[in-house]
mmCIF file of C-alpha atoms in Angstrom:
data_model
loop_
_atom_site.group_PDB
_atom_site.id
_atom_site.type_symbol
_atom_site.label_atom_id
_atom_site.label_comp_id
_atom_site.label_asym_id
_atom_site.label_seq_id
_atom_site.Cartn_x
_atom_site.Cartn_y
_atom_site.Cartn_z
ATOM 1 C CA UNK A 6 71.851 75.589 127.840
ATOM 2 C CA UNK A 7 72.335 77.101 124.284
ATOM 3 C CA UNK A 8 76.541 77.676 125.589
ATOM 4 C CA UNK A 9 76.928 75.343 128.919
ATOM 5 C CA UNK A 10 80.209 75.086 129.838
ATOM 6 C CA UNK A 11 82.118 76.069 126.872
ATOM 7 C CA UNK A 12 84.669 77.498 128.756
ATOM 8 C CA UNK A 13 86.784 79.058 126.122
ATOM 9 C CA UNK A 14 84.142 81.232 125.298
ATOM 10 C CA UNK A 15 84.778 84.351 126.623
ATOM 11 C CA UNK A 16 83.162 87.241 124.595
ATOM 12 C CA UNK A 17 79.488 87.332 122.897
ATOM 13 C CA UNK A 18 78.039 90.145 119.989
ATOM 14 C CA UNK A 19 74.386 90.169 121.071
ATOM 15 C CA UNK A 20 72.312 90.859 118.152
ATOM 16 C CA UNK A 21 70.276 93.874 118.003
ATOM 17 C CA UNK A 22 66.694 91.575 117.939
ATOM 18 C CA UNK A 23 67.242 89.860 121.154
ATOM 19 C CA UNK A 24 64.220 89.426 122.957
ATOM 20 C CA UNK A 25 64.898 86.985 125.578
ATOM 21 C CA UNK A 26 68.474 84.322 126.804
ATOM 22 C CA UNK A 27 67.224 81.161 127.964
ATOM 23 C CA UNK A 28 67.992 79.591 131.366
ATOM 24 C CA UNK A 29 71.596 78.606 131.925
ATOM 25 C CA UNK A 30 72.520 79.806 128.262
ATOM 26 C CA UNK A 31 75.725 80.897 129.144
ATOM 27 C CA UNK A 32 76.414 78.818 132.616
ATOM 28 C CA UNK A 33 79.764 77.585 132.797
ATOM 29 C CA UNK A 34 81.359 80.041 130.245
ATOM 30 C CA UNK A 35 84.462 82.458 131.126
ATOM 31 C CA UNK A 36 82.664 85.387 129.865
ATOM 32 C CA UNK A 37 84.600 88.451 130.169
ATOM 33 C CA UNK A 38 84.526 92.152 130.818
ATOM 34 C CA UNK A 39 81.490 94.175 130.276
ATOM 35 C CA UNK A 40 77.692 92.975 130.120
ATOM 36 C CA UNK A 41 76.001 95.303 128.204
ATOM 37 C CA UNK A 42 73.331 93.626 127.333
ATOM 38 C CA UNK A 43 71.121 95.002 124.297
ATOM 39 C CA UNK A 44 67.798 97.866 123.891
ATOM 40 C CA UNK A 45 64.911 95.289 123.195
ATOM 41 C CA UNK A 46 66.047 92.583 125.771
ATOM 42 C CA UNK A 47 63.264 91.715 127.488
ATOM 43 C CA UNK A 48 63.794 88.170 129.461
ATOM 44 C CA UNK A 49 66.419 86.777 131.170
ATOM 45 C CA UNK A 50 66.499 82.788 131.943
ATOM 46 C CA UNK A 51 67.594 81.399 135.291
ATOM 47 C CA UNK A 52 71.199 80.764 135.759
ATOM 48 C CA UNK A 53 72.140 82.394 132.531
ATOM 49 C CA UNK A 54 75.596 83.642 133.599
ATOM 50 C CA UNK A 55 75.858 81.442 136.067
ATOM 51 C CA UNK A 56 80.041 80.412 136.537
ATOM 52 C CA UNK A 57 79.426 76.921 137.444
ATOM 53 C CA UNK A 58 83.066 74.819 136.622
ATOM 54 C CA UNK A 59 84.581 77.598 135.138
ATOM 55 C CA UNK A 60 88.301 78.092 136.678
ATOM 56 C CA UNK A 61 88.612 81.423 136.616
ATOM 57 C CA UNK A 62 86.147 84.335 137.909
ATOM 58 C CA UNK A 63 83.779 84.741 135.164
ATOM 59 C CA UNK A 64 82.259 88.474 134.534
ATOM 60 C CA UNK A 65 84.047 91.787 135.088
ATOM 61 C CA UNK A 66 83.389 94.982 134.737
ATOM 62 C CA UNK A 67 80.397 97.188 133.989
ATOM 63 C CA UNK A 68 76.679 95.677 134.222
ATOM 64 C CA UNK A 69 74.243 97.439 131.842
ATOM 65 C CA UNK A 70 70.525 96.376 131.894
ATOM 66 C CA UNK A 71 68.545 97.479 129.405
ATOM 67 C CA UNK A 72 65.499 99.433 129.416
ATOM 68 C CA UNK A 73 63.282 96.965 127.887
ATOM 69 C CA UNK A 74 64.630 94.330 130.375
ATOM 70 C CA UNK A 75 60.839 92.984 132.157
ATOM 71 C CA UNK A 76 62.441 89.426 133.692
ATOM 72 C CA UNK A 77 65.240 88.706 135.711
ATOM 73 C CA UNK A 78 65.669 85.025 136.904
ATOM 74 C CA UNK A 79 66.918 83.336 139.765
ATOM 75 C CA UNK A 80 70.294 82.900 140.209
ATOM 76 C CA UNK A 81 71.849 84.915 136.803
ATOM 77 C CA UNK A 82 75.045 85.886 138.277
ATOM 78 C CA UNK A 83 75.499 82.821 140.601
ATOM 79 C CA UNK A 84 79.404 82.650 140.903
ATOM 80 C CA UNK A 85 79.777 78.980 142.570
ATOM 81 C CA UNK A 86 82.886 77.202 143.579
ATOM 82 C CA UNK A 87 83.496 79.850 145.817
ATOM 83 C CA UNK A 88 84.077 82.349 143.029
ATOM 84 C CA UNK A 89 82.858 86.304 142.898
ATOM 85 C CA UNK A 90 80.670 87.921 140.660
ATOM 86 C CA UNK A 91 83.069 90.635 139.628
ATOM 87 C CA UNK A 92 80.541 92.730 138.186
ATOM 88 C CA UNK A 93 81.000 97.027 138.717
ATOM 89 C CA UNK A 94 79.234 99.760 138.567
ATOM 90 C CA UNK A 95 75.881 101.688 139.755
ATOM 91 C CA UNK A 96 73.198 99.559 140.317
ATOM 92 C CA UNK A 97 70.173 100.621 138.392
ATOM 93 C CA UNK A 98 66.880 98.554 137.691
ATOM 94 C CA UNK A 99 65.299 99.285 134.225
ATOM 95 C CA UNK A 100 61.797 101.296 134.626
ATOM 96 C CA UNK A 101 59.487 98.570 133.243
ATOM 97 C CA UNK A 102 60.780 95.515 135.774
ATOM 98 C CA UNK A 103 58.554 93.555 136.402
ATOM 99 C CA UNK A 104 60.277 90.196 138.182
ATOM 100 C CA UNK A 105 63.742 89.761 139.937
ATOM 101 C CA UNK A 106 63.909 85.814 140.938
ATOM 102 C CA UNK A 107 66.067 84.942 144.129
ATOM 103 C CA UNK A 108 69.435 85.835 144.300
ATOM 104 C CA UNK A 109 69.506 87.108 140.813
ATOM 105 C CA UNK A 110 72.537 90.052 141.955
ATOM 106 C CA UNK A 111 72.839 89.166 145.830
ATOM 107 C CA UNK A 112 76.937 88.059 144.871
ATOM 108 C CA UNK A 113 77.274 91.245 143.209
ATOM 109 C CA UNK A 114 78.975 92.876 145.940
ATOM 110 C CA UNK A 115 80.832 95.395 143.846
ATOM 111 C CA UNK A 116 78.008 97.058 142.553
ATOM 112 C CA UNK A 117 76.800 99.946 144.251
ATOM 113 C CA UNK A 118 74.034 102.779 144.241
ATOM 114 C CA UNK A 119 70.791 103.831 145.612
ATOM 115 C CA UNK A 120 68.247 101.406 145.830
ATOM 116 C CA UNK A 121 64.855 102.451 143.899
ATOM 117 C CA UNK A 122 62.381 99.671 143.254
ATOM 118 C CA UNK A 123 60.169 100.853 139.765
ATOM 119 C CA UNK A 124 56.261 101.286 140.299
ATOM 120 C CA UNK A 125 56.481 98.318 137.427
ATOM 121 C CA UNK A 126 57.965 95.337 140.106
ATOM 122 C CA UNK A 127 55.001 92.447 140.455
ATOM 123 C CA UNK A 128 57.091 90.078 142.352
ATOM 124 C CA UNK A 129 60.282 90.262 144.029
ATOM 125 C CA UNK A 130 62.349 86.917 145.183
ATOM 126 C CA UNK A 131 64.551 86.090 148.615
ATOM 127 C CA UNK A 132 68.105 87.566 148.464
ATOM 128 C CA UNK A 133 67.372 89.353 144.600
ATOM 129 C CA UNK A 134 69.944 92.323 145.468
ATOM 130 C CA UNK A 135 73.387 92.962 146.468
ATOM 131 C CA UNK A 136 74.113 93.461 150.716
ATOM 132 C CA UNK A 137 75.987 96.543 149.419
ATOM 133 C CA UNK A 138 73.231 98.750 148.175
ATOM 134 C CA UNK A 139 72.186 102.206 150.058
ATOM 135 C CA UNK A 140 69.559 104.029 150.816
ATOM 136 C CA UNK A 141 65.768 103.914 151.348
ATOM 137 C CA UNK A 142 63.855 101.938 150.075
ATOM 138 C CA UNK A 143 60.064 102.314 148.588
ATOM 139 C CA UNK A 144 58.050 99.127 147.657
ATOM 140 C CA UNK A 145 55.773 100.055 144.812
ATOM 141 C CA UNK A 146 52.142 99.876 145.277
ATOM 142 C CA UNK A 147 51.574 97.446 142.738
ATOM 143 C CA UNK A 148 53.529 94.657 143.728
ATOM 144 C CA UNK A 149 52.218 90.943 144.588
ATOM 145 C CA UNK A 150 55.166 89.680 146.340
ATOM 146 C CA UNK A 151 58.125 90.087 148.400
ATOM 147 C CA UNK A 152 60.058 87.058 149.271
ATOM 148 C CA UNK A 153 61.452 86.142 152.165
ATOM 149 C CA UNK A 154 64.079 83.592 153.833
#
């Protein structure tokens, strides 16, 4: 909760070394514009963009996961208090995924693409993607898990 609720924060550099943003780092914040989250990211918490409290819609505009990006937690872009995740763009997964927890993009309803699940997923959560997405879809051989209600 390195940021919770500091709700005049609105823009963050992300250094170039970033490995991992703990849960709820950034919950409560009025982040704005586009994520573009750095190469070398590897983990992200639980709830870490979650908009809890914030009075106005809190991301906007592109989403870019890295390629690096292994761990996606539950709930990242939970809006809350009946606001939208505002986030655009095609919907792509990075290569070496490994974990999307529950509901991690499902109230990202303005992204959109073709769904394609890397061989890399080991465990996939209730509700992880957005109702919006097209196309077929493969589950990799690998994986453990698929979650369900």
């Amino acid at each position: 909760n390195a940021f919770y609720q500091m709700k005049y924060l609105s823009y963050v550099v992300w250094p170039d070394h970033l490995v991992g943003i703990g849960e709820a780092a950034f919950a409560g914040c009025n982040l704005r514009g586009a994520l573009i989250l750095p190469e070398g990211l590897k983990h992200i918490g639980n709830n870490v963009f979650e908009a809890y409290g914030c009075q106005n819609s809190a991301l906007s505009g592109e989403l870019y996961l890295p390629t690096t990006l292994e761990y996606i937690g539950s709930g990242v872009f939970n809006p809350h208090d009946g606001h939208k995740c505002n986030l655009t763009g095609v919907f792509s997964l990075p290569a070496n995924i490994k974990y999307i927890g529950a509901d991690a993009f499902g109230p990202c309803h303005y992204l959109t693409g073709i769904m394609t699940i890397p061989e890399s997923l080991d465990r996939l959560e209730r509700g992880a993607f957005p109702e919006n997405l097209t196309g077929d879809v493969t589950i990799p051989k690998g994986i453990k898990y698929v979650g369900g209600l």
